[in-house]
Every structure is written in structure tokens, then in C-alpha cells.
Short mmCIF file of C-alpha atoms and ligand atoms in Angstrom, two decimals:
data_model
loop_
_atom_site.label_atom_id
_atom_site.label_comp_id
_atom_site.label_asym_id
_atom_site.label_seq_id
_atom_site.Cartn_x
_atom_site.Cartn_y
_atom_site.Cartn_z
CA MET A 24 -4.84 44.92 114.80
CA THR A 25 -6.10 41.45 115.52
CA MET A 26 -3.55 39.52 117.16
CA LYS A 27 -3.05 36.18 115.16
CA LYS A 28 -2.38 33.17 117.21
CA ASN A 29 1.43 31.46 117.54
CA LEU A 30 1.27 28.23 115.08
CA ILE A 31 4.52 27.32 116.38
CA ASP A 32 6.33 27.38 119.68
CA PHE A 33 9.74 26.30 120.81
CA ILE A 34 9.96 26.00 124.38
CA ASP A 35 13.21 26.17 125.94
CA ILE A 36 14.75 23.86 123.42
CA SER A 37 18.39 22.87 123.92
CA LYS A 38 20.52 20.56 121.66
CA SER A 39 23.97 19.13 121.72
CA TYR A 40 26.27 16.91 119.41
CA ASP A 41 29.11 14.88 120.61
CA GLY A 42 28.70 17.60 123.79
CA ASN A 43 28.68 20.79 121.92
CA LEU A 44 25.86 22.90 122.77
CA VAL A 45 24.07 23.95 118.79
CA LEU A 46 20.94 25.44 120.68
CA ASP A 47 21.07 26.52 124.02
CA GLU A 48 17.39 27.11 125.38
CA PHE A 49 15.87 28.45 122.27
CA ASN A 50 12.98 30.56 122.38
CA LEU A 51 10.56 31.13 119.29
CA TYR A 52 7.09 31.72 118.43
CA VAL A 53 5.85 31.96 115.04
CA ARG A 54 2.08 33.15 114.45
CA GLU A 55 0.33 32.25 111.56
CA ASN A 56 0.78 33.75 108.04
CA GLU A 57 3.97 34.76 109.22
CA PHE A 58 7.08 35.17 107.25
CA VAL A 59 9.94 34.10 109.87
CA THR A 60 13.52 34.07 109.10
CA LEU A 61 16.32 32.68 110.56
CA LEU A 62 19.94 34.90 109.77
CA GLY A 63 23.03 34.00 111.13
CA PRO A 64 26.64 33.10 110.49
CA SER A 65 27.73 29.12 109.69
CA GLY A 66 26.81 27.00 112.25
CA CYS A 67 24.87 29.14 114.17
CA GLY A 68 22.04 26.29 114.57
CA LYS A 69 19.56 27.31 111.83
CA THR A 70 19.82 24.20 109.94
CA THR A 71 19.45 22.42 113.15
CA THR A 72 16.57 24.64 114.33
CA LEU A 73 14.50 23.41 111.20
CA ARG A 74 15.38 19.90 111.53
CA LEU A 75 13.69 19.83 114.71
CA LEU A 76 10.72 21.49 113.51
CA GLY A 77 10.36 18.95 110.76
CA GLY A 78 10.94 16.45 113.00
CA PHE A 79 14.28 15.10 111.62
CA GLU A 80 15.79 15.37 115.15
CA THR A 81 14.65 15.40 118.54
CA PRO A 82 15.56 18.14 121.04
CA ASP A 83 17.69 17.15 124.31
CA THR A 84 15.61 19.02 126.33
CA GLY A 85 12.32 21.82 125.87
CA LYS A 86 9.16 20.85 123.52
CA ILE A 87 7.77 22.09 120.04
CA LEU A 88 4.31 22.91 120.22
CA PHE A 89 2.23 23.47 117.02
CA ASP A 90 -1.19 24.85 116.96
CA SER A 91 -0.66 24.51 120.52
CA VAL A 92 -0.32 20.55 120.34
CA ASP A 93 2.86 19.25 121.93
CA ILE A 94 4.78 17.53 118.93
CA THR A 95 8.25 16.95 120.24
CA ASN A 96 7.86 13.50 119.28
CA LEU A 97 5.63 13.20 116.62
CA PRO A 98 7.27 11.43 113.61
CA ALA A 99 8.36 13.83 110.52
CA ASN A 100 5.55 12.26 108.14
CA GLU A 101 2.53 13.22 110.62
CA ARG A 102 3.63 16.87 110.83
CA LYS A 103 2.03 19.28 108.59
CA LEU A 104 5.11 20.82 107.19
CA ASN A 105 7.24 21.04 103.96
CA THR A 106 10.90 20.93 104.36
CA VAL A 107 12.78 22.45 101.39
CA PHE A 108 16.55 21.15 102.60
CA GLN A 109 19.61 23.19 102.15
CA LYS A 110 20.88 20.33 100.08
CA TYR A 111 17.74 19.76 97.72
CA SER A 112 17.26 16.21 97.80
CA LEU A 113 15.15 15.57 94.47
CA PHE A 114 14.49 11.50 93.93
CA PRO A 115 17.32 11.11 91.32
CA HIS A 116 15.05 7.93 89.81
CA MET A 117 11.97 9.88 88.99
CA SER A 118 11.01 12.18 86.26
CA ILE A 119 10.36 15.98 87.55
CA ALA A 120 6.72 15.31 86.97
CA GLU A 121 7.00 12.30 89.36
CA ASN A 122 8.99 14.03 91.81
CA ILE A 123 6.79 16.77 92.12
CA ALA A 124 3.61 14.48 92.21
CA PHE A 125 5.02 12.50 95.01
CA GLY A 126 3.42 13.93 97.85
CA LEU A 127 -0.27 14.71 96.07
CA LYS A 128 0.11 11.06 95.25
CA ILE A 129 0.57 9.75 98.59
CA SER A 130 -2.49 11.88 99.75
CA LYS A 131 -4.54 10.18 96.72
CA LYS A 132 -5.42 13.17 94.71
CA SER A 133 -7.00 12.82 91.29
CA LYS A 134 -4.95 12.31 88.16
CA GLN A 135 -6.37 15.45 86.37
CA TYR A 136 -5.53 17.44 90.01
CA ILE A 137 -2.24 16.00 90.15
CA GLU A 138 -1.27 17.26 86.32
CA ASP A 139 -3.01 21.07 86.86
CA LYS A 140 -1.03 21.05 89.87
CA ILE A 141 2.33 19.83 88.19
CA LYS A 142 1.63 22.82 85.79
CA TYR A 143 1.05 24.98 88.11
CA ALA A 144 3.86 24.42 89.91
CA LEU A 145 6.08 24.53 86.86
CA LYS A 146 4.92 27.63 85.51
CA LEU A 147 5.49 28.92 89.04
CA VAL A 148 9.25 28.32 89.23
CA ASN A 149 9.41 29.06 85.48
CA LEU A 150 10.37 25.51 84.13
CA ASP A 151 7.35 25.53 82.00
CA GLY A 152 7.75 21.89 79.58
CA PHE A 153 10.27 20.29 82.32
CA GLU A 154 8.09 17.24 83.23
CA HIS A 155 9.60 14.56 81.58
CA ARG A 156 13.27 15.57 82.09
CA SER A 157 15.33 13.85 84.59
CA VAL A 158 16.95 15.24 87.49
CA ASP A 159 20.42 14.48 86.67
CA SER A 160 19.75 16.90 83.87
CA LEU A 161 19.17 19.70 85.72
CA SER A 162 21.42 22.27 86.61
CA GLY A 163 21.83 23.13 90.26
CA GLY A 164 19.34 26.32 90.23
CA GLN A 165 16.89 24.54 88.30
CA GLN A 166 16.98 21.59 91.03
CA GLN A 167 16.29 24.14 93.75
CA ARG A 168 13.23 25.51 92.27
CA ILE A 169 11.50 22.14 91.47
CA ALA A 170 12.48 21.40 95.10
CA ILE A 171 10.25 24.24 96.09
CA ALA A 172 7.90 23.34 93.23
CA ARG A 173 7.31 20.03 94.62
CA ALA A 174 6.78 21.45 98.69
CA ILE A 175 4.30 23.99 97.14
CA VAL A 176 2.14 21.75 95.33
CA ASN A 177 1.13 20.40 99.06
CA GLU A 178 -0.61 23.07 99.88
CA PRO A 179 1.64 22.99 103.46
CA LYS A 180 0.73 25.10 106.29
CA VAL A 181 3.94 25.85 107.27
CA LEU A 182 6.99 26.02 104.69
CA LEU A 183 10.40 25.36 106.07
CA LEU A 184 13.07 26.87 103.53
CA ASP A 185 17.08 26.03 103.85
CA GLU A 186 18.26 28.55 101.81
CA PRO A 187 16.16 27.52 98.91
CA LEU A 188 17.44 30.20 96.98
CA GLY A 189 21.05 29.82 97.67
CA ALA A 190 21.73 28.60 93.80
CA LEU A 191 20.14 30.67 91.70
CA ASP A 192 21.23 34.05 90.28
CA LEU A 193 20.27 37.23 91.14
CA LYS A 194 17.33 38.16 88.60
CA LEU A 195 15.99 34.49 88.93
CA ARG A 196 16.41 34.63 92.63
CA GLN A 197 14.57 38.16 93.11
CA ASN A 198 11.51 36.63 90.87
CA MET A 199 11.22 33.66 93.17
CA GLN A 200 11.43 35.80 96.28
CA TYR A 201 8.40 37.71 94.79
CA GLU A 202 6.76 34.45 94.35
CA LEU A 203 7.14 33.23 97.64
CA MET A 204 6.22 36.14 99.30
CA ARG A 205 3.25 35.97 96.92
CA LEU A 206 2.26 32.51 98.12
CA LYS A 207 2.32 33.68 101.76
CA GLU A 208 -0.36 36.28 100.47
CA GLU A 209 -2.85 33.91 98.67
CA LEU A 210 -2.33 30.64 100.34
CA GLY A 211 -1.79 31.90 103.73
CA ILE A 212 1.17 29.85 103.71
CA THR A 213 3.55 30.27 107.52
CA PHE A 214 6.98 30.58 106.44
CA LEU A 215 10.23 29.46 108.82
CA TYR A 216 12.99 30.64 106.24
CA VAL A 217 16.74 30.24 106.61
CA THR A 218 19.17 32.51 104.59
CA HIS A 219 22.80 33.81 104.49
CA ASP A 220 21.58 36.73 102.47
CA GLN A 221 20.92 39.88 104.89
CA GLU A 222 19.21 41.48 101.91
CA GLU A 223 17.02 38.58 101.22
CA ALA A 224 15.93 38.61 104.86
CA LEU A 225 15.09 42.13 105.24
CA THR A 226 12.59 42.24 101.80
CA MET A 227 10.98 38.91 102.65
CA SER A 228 10.14 39.11 106.60
CA ASP A 229 7.85 39.68 108.44
CA THR A 230 9.98 38.89 111.40
CA ILE A 231 13.59 38.32 111.53
CA VAL A 232 15.85 36.19 114.03
CA VAL A 233 19.64 36.84 114.39
CA MET A 234 21.57 33.85 115.86
CA ASN A 235 24.76 33.51 116.81
CA GLN A 236 26.15 30.23 118.42
CA GLY A 237 23.16 28.92 119.02
CA TYR A 238 21.73 31.85 121.02
CA ILE A 239 18.64 34.15 119.58
CA GLN A 240 20.75 37.69 119.39
CA GLN A 241 17.48 39.95 118.59
CA ILE A 242 14.19 38.96 116.99
CA GLY A 243 11.97 41.97 115.46
CA THR A 244 10.83 43.32 112.21
CA PRO A 245 13.29 43.84 109.34
CA GLU A 246 13.13 48.10 110.29
CA MET A 247 13.83 47.46 113.86
CA ILE A 248 17.01 44.71 112.89
CA TYR A 249 18.32 47.31 110.39
CA ASN A 250 17.48 50.55 112.33
CA GLU A 251 18.03 49.51 116.25
CA PRO A 252 20.32 46.92 116.42
CA GLU A 253 20.43 45.63 120.18
CA ASN A 254 23.75 44.85 120.20
CA ALA A 255 27.22 45.13 118.16
CA PHE A 256 27.21 41.48 116.44
CA VAL A 257 23.75 42.32 114.95
CA ALA A 258 24.67 45.48 113.92
CA ASP A 259 28.06 44.27 112.02
CA PHE A 260 25.94 41.35 110.68
CA ILE A 261 23.44 43.03 109.14
CA GLY A 262 25.03 45.96 107.95
CA HIS A 263 28.80 45.68 108.23
CA SER A 264 28.88 48.68 110.35
CA ASN A 265 31.66 50.77 111.83
CA ILE A 266 31.96 49.69 115.22
CA ILE A 267 34.42 51.93 117.29
CA ASP A 268 35.27 51.69 121.12
CA GLY A 269 33.65 54.69 122.61
CA THR A 270 33.11 56.27 126.11
CA MET A 271 29.95 57.87 127.14
CA ILE A 272 31.03 61.09 128.80
CA GLU A 273 27.61 61.92 129.93
CA ASP A 274 24.07 62.36 128.03
CA LYS A 275 24.39 63.10 124.38
CA LEU A 276 28.07 63.45 124.33
CA VAL A 277 30.62 60.40 123.24
CA GLU A 278 34.20 60.35 122.91
CA ILE A 279 35.40 57.96 120.30
CA LEU A 280 39.13 57.82 118.85
CA GLY A 281 39.92 61.09 120.92
CA VAL A 282 36.93 62.88 119.33
CA LYS A 283 34.10 64.22 121.26
CA MET A 284 30.98 63.99 119.01
CA ALA A 285 27.32 65.21 120.17
CA CYS A 286 24.58 62.14 120.19
CA VAL A 287 21.25 61.70 120.83
CA ASP A 288 21.24 59.10 123.12
CA GLU A 289 20.92 59.50 126.90
CA GLY A 290 20.67 57.04 129.84
CA PHE A 291 24.16 55.80 129.99
CA GLY A 292 25.63 57.28 132.54
CA LYS A 293 28.97 59.16 132.79
CA MET A 294 32.19 57.97 131.70
CA THR A 295 30.72 54.72 130.70
CA PRO A 296 32.64 52.32 128.01
CA VAL A 297 30.28 51.81 125.43
CA ASP A 298 30.19 50.27 121.77
CA VAL A 299 29.23 53.14 118.98
CA VAL A 300 27.82 51.77 115.84
CA ILE A 301 28.00 54.18 112.66
CA ARG A 302 26.71 52.83 109.25
CA PRO A 303 29.06 53.16 106.38
CA GLU A 304 26.33 55.31 104.51
CA ASP A 305 25.99 57.96 107.48
CA VAL A 306 29.40 58.55 107.33
CA GLU A 307 29.99 62.06 105.59
CA LEU A 308 33.28 63.10 103.80
CA VAL A 309 33.95 66.84 103.56
CA LYS A 310 37.12 68.75 103.22
CA PRO A 311 40.03 68.38 106.05
CA GLU A 312 39.34 71.30 108.00
CA ASP A 313 35.84 70.90 108.06
CA GLY A 314 35.62 67.37 109.90
CA TYR A 315 35.56 66.15 113.47
CA LEU A 316 38.26 63.48 112.13
CA THR A 317 40.67 64.10 109.47
CA GLY A 318 42.03 60.72 107.28
CA GLU A 319 43.28 59.66 104.13
CA VAL A 320 41.10 57.19 101.32
CA THR A 321 43.20 53.92 101.46
CA SER A 322 40.66 52.06 99.08
CA LEU A 323 38.30 52.63 96.94
CA ILE A 324 35.89 49.94 94.69
CA PHE A 325 33.07 50.68 92.87
CA LYS A 326 29.48 48.71 93.98
CA GLY A 327 27.36 49.84 91.07
CA VAL A 328 25.33 52.14 92.89
CA HIS A 329 27.96 53.92 95.31
CA TYR A 330 31.71 53.79 95.73
CA GLU A 331 32.73 51.69 98.93
CA LEU A 332 35.55 53.18 100.49
CA ASP A 333 38.13 52.90 103.29
CA VAL A 334 39.48 55.70 105.28
CA MET A 335 42.19 55.72 107.82
CA ALA A 336 41.35 58.42 110.70
CA ASN A 337 42.67 58.39 113.89
CA GLY A 338 44.33 54.89 113.98
CA TYR A 339 40.85 53.44 112.78
CA GLU A 340 40.01 52.18 109.53
CA TRP A 341 36.40 53.45 108.56
CA LEU A 342 33.66 51.86 106.05
CA VAL A 343 32.24 55.04 103.96
CA HIS A 344 29.75 54.80 101.29
CA THR A 345 29.41 57.59 99.47
CA THR A 346 27.97 58.56 95.42
CA GLN A 347 31.02 60.81 95.60
CA TYR A 348 33.99 59.72 93.81
CA VAL A 349 36.92 60.06 96.36
CA PRO A 350 40.48 58.28 94.98
CA VAL A 351 42.63 57.31 96.67
CA GLY A 352 45.13 59.01 98.49
CA THR A 353 43.10 61.61 99.16
CA GLN A 354 43.01 63.73 102.24
CA VAL A 355 39.37 64.21 103.80
CA GLY A 356 37.64 65.19 106.79
CA ILE A 357 34.76 62.79 108.29
CA ARG A 358 31.60 64.19 109.82
CA VAL A 359 28.66 62.28 111.46
CA ILE A 360 25.42 64.05 112.31
CA PRO A 361 24.10 63.34 116.18
CA PHE A 362 20.90 60.86 115.00
CA ASN A 363 23.21 58.51 112.78
CA ILE A 364 25.51 58.03 115.76
CA GLN A 365 24.33 54.69 117.63
CA ILE A 366 25.70 53.88 121.48
CA MET A 367 25.33 50.19 122.63
CA HIS A 368 26.22 49.22 125.99
CA LYS A 369 29.06 46.75 125.63
CA PRO A 370 28.25 43.04 126.17
CA GLU A 371 29.10 41.77 129.47
CA SER A 372 31.31 39.07 127.66
CA SER A 373 32.30 37.86 123.99
CA ASP A 374 30.02 34.98 124.28
CA GLU A 375 27.15 37.38 125.87
CA LYS A 376 23.57 35.43 125.98
CA ALA A 377 20.50 36.23 124.06
CA VAL A 378 19.11 39.26 124.29
CA GLU A 379 15.33 39.22 125.90
CA ILE A 380 12.91 41.01 123.85
CA ASP A 381 9.76 41.90 125.03
CA GLU A 382 6.84 42.30 122.57
N1 ATP B 22 24.50 15.60 112.97
C1 ATP B 22 25.29 16.02 113.57
N2 ATP B 22 26.44 15.90 114.30
C2 ATP B 22 27.13 16.31 114.89
N3 ATP B 22 27.13 17.53 114.58
C3 ATP B 22 26.20 18.33 113.89
C4 ATP B 22 25.28 17.64 113.32
N4 ATP B 22 24.30 18.51 112.93
C5 ATP B 22 24.95 19.69 112.94
N5 ATP B 22 26.22 19.52 113.72
C6 ATP B 22 26.63 20.82 113.95
O1 ATP B 22 25.99 21.87 115.01
C7 ATP B 22 26.19 23.11 114.56
C8 ATP B 22 25.23 23.97 114.02
O2 ATP B 22 24.59 23.34 112.52
P1 ATP B 22 23.85 23.91 111.65
O3 ATP B 22 23.84 22.82 110.29
O4 ATP B 22 22.59 23.80 112.47
O5 ATP B 22 24.45 25.33 111.41
P2 ATP B 22 23.65 26.23 110.01
O6 ATP B 22 23.56 27.52 111.13
O7 ATP B 22 22.64 25.77 109.41
O8 ATP B 22 24.75 26.49 109.30
P3 ATP B 22 25.14 26.77 107.86
O9 ATP B 22 24.86 28.03 107.52
O10 ATP B 22 26.28 26.68 107.36
O11 ATP B 22 24.25 26.04 106.85
C9 ATP B 22 27.39 23.09 113.95
O12 ATP B 22 28.60 23.28 114.43
C10 ATP B 22 27.18 21.62 113.12
O13 ATP B 22 28.60 20.82 112.77
MG1 MG B 23 22.40 25.37 107.49
#
């Protein structure tokens, strides 16, 4: 495999607002044609990261490289980036066509070229024929799609997209996800993408960056983030997992909720406090007498493909996904195969720093 070069480097970036540290020694690189997604709870610094890269903010310390050139102090309009902001900012006094053509006119493209591009972009976002509509007459989701169209007609090297699909319904959202991935393949665009939606992140990204309170918690492929979360925060954020205090008795044996269970992990030492993560889809419901623990179903919600259940067992409310219908009040046993029990070191403190990732 050929290694693609770094297109963007954030190096030791820190940023505070009014004495509040929003990004703390943030380090991240993005390779050419990579789709990188920032994922994390509200206020963790995602938009700030994009604004720093876009040139709409300056870092307190650290630098940003683009193609190995320091752009930390380069004005926004001289960066080869296009941004779609979280609050899609179309020009209200211009028609849709004028909005889309704005960047192309500045770079003095021919009239025919611009007309073709407008048509192409409107088709791409499923709004053919909207050229002469006013911004006011569009719904939120339509405005959001125009903002995307406006960014892509410039064929930027990098697209910064801040929750660009947030206002769209599920079907449109999936269509747009597909179109954005196609743009990446066909035009070779590099994406730095922000979303709240973990499913969207898992579907679209080459690399996911999980952030919390200005720190990077984990960087990895969707598979790595989902299957091998580095800590309980990532596990919980990605999967709404069961995260239970446990004690590693010895290699391959852990105790949770007063019950010893076989697992596959080794090297935690003896009698070590750990976090034990078990995904809802990995909890097996069996007859009470066959379970490692027994409990009672306390809630049941139909989710379309599966049921989501709460099961109170040994003082812990287990989240369970199953295709079985198990009514509230049923006594059940719980089993988990060793492979599906994930053992994690406890964070040293609740605001543990970024986990270092070696590639
Ligand atoms: N211009 C500003 N002045 C003061 N505080 C700011 C400013 N911009 C951002 N912040 C603060 O910095 C923190 C990070 O904000 P940011 O917008 O980067 O979060 P986010 O991860 O994008 O969140 P969300 O998912 O809600 O969009 C927040 O606590 C926010 O209030
Ligand atoms: Mg934001």
C-alpha cells in the first residue's frame, strides 16, 4: 500500500475562550483524499477545530500546516479550503443560482462553465430547477443542501463540513451521504467532517477522531473505534454499552456484580479494578436457571429491527438488544460469551487526557 502524504497537520494546537480551555495540545493529521470525522459530545471543540483550519480563528499556541506549509496566520480566503458551516450561511439577498455561482465568479470562470456547474450541483443535491428561488423560500434541509452545492462547485482540495446533513430526514441524509462519498472517490477531495451521529461517522469515514472536552480520546478506523474502544468513554459514546465496574481476578477471569466470568483478556495483573464493557447486542437472554446472573425485564421498546430491553440483574440495569419479544416482568438469565467481554483500564482520573495512538 502506498502511503499518502499528510495534507493537513494540526500541531500542538491549544485554544481558550475567556480562560476556558477548548482545545488542549490538539494533534491530528489528515492525509490526502482521507475522510476524517470528528465525533464527540456538544461543546467538545469540533466546530472550533474546523474554524481554526478554515482560518476563522487563530490558535493560542501551536501551528497548522497545509501541504507542509505553515498556514497558521494565512487569511481564510487564501486557504484552499471550502467550509460548510453548522449554521448554513447562504446570502439571503441572492438567488440560489447566485449563491452557488459566488465562488466561481470570483475565480472568473466563463458563463457557460458556471451555468453547467450550477445545473450539475443542483442535480447532485436533488434540487433541479431551484435556480431562481429565493433563499427565504427554502426549507432548512433545502438550504443545507444548497450550502453543500455551493461548496462543491469550487472543487476544493479539502471540504470542511460541520454537521452538513443535520436538518435532513433519514432518506435524504442517506442519499447525501452516498453523494459525498462519491465526490471523494471521483474528485479526490479530502474531507474533514463533523457529526453528532455515530452511525453516519461509522458509515462514511476512513478515520474517526473521538473527542471529549478538547482532548482526543481515540483515533482509528470505524472498525477499530467500534470493536476496540480504547476507554469507557469511547465505548459508551459509540455504542451505548453496558459499562460495569469489575475486578480482573487473574488472566482470562473477571468478576462483575459478584459473579466470576471467563473472558479472553490477559496482562491486567491480579485483583485489578477495571471497566468491563459489554455491548447490548452481545447480551444473551436465556432461561433463569441457565444464566450467569438472573434478573427481570423492566422495559421493552420496539426499535424496528430489534427490541431494546432493560434488565435489572444483580443491582445493575443491563441494556439488551434482541430480536426476541420478552415482555416486561419476565424473569431471565443473562449470559455473555468470553469473546464479547471487553476489559478496559480505568481512567486515572475522570478527566483523563488523550490516549496516545501509535500507527
Ligand atoms: N467565540 C467563542 N467565544 C466563547 N466561547 C466559545 C466561542 N466559540 C466556542 N466557544 C466555546 O468553546 C467550546 C467548544 O465549542 P465548539 O463550538 O467547538 O463545540 P462543538 O464540539 O462544535 O459542539 P456542538 O456539537 O454543540 O456544535 C464550547 O464550550 C463553546 O461554548
Ligand atoms: Mg459545533
